[in-house]
Amino acid sequence: MIEKREKAKSRTSTHKENKYSLFSLAKNAVSKHKNWSQAWRSPELKPEYDIVVIGAGGHGLATAYYLAKEHGSKNIAVIDKGWLGGGNTGRNTTIIRSNYMWDESAGIYEHSLKLWETLSHELNFNTMFSQRGVLTLAHTEHELKEMTRRVEAIRLNGIDSEVLSPRAIKQIVPIIDINPQLRYPVMGGFIQRRGGTARHDAVAWGYARAADQLGVDIIQNCEVTGFNIKKGAITGVKTVKGEIKANKVGCVVAGHAGVVAEMAGFRLPIDSRPLQALVSEPIKPILDTVIMSNSVHMYVSQSDKGELVLGAGADSYNSYSQRGSLNIIEGMLAAAVELFPVFSRLRMLRSWGGIVDTCPDASPIISKTPVKNLYFNCGWGTGGFKATPGSGHVFADLIAKDEPNSIAAPFSLDRFVGGYLIDEHGAAGVAH
Ligand code: FAD
Ligand code: PYC
């Protein structure tokens, strides 16, 4: 009886909240959002901060949030040359998974996936995290054997992963063509059921609002143009809005890590290339899993709006232009239509590109640098969105303690000197 009453009470309060939020939406629409409160402040840049984080993508904002929340750091700024979330965070296709081969990668990506599982609650912001499963297809005997080995390695790290037969795949994805006569027949695949997607902007906005509430200054349109370095240690940052003194600086500038490192006088083992994606017109729900095929360089999921979100491999040349080559998406669409004949009459709405920084071993850098108190977090290549919470979490720890924790340590720059590479080319979602 009590339970019934509690349920009825909570139904009434949800109903009331909905009524009020609908009323508030309508009121703000009529007043042209004049009284709409801002989700974060737009403070003036101060001349001095304890910690400056360069890059207001998801990783930079998460770093600032965990610095303030877990390390009690005060007087932090996050600065960005554009608008927050306008880099790869706002351009990616939002696939989240932790099914990597090596123990070091399992450490960082699974740490991140666990943080995703409670992130909306942590930030009090709906990140629209959806564990709809990520299914990767195999098109040759060799690929299937390699996948089976990979699944065993993933499971040894306690991460969920299963090999699937073509029939099992067809049950999960009824629109896929598993005809063995196809040019690239579906021979099987593997799935991580805890994998999925989230709303990219919401992650940046959620971290931004939560960091702002903890006193972090977020400064947009503030490009970094150089560093002040004395006796091998960082003392400040030069920006288009003036110089800032800083005790510590963290750089999280995906796509431009090499450019910013050069400003500090060292080089990074990084390649920067365009990676593009595209969306179709919205249609009724037809696909409730993420499908990836590394051999045909095609992946697809359906957004909550109904658009199909498709992506391809990276361009094969280095560039900083945020657009990709047409032949890459032409090839990808041909593969998509072969696997999903029902897509053939679908119209594409738009395509775009981002710049991905990739290391020779396709693993990221989370590290101290040759300049004391200057730290870099970069090289996530085509796959850093999934790592946003975990990357921010361990990078904050590194900046606060000036020592990497056990999750971050394998990703230090030293590995390119010592040779302890973490080769994850096979786990990358797309060719690069
Ligand atoms: P960003 O969001 O790029 O933030 C870096 C910020 O640094 C930018 O806002 C930029 O303006 C700023 N900046 C640069 N230079 C300066 C400067 N001089 N001064 C001040 N600010 C500066 N990953 C996945 O896990 N799953 C996917 O499905 C996936 N799909 C992708 C699809 C595409 C098309 C692309 C391009 C990438 C994809 N990725 C994916 C990769 C993922 O987007 C990135 O690894 C991740 O978003 C990087 O986040 P970030 O916060 O480090 O970078
Ligand atoms: O890392 O899973 C991934 C991915 C898929 C598409 C782009 N990156």
Coordinates of C-alpha atoms and ligand atoms in Angstrom, one line a residue, residues 92-97 99-100 109 134 196 275-276 290 292 294 299 311-312 380-386 427-430, ligand 2:
N92 CA 32.9 12.9 -33.9
T93 CA 30.5 10.0 -34.4
T94 CA 30.3 9.3 -30.6
I95 CA 31.1 5.6 -30.5
I96 CA 32.1 4.4 -27.1
R97 CA 33.7 1.0 -26.3
N99 CA 37.4 -3.5 -26.4
Y100 CA 41.1 -2.9 -27.0
Y109 CA 39.4 2.7 -22.0
V134 CA 29.0 -2.0 -30.7
G196 CA 27.3 2.4 -27.4
L275 CA 38.8 12.3 -40.7
Q276 CA 35.3 12.8 -42.0
V290 CA 26.5 0.4 -33.7
M292 CA 31.6 -1.2 -37.7
N294 CA 37.2 -2.2 -40.4
Y299 CA 30.6 2.3 -39.7
G311 CA 32.0 7.4 -41.0
A312 CA 34.9 6.3 -43.1
W380 CA 43.9 9.9 -29.5
G381 CA 43.6 9.7 -33.3
T382 CA 40.2 8.5 -34.5
G383 CA 39.2 7.2 -31.1
G384 CA 39.4 9.7 -28.2
F385 CA 35.7 10.5 -27.7
K386 CA 35.1 7.3 -25.8
A427 CA 41.5 -1.9 -32.4
A428 CA 41.1 1.5 -34.1
G429 CA 37.5 1.8 -35.4
V430 CA 38.6 3.1 -38.8
Ligands
PYC2 O1 37.1 4.6 -32.0 O2 35.4 3.3 -32.1 C1 36.1 4.2 -32.6 C2 35.6 5.0 -33.8 C3 34.6 4.6 -34.6 C4 34.6 5.6 -35.5 C5 35.6 6.5 -35.3 N1 36.2 6.1 -34.2

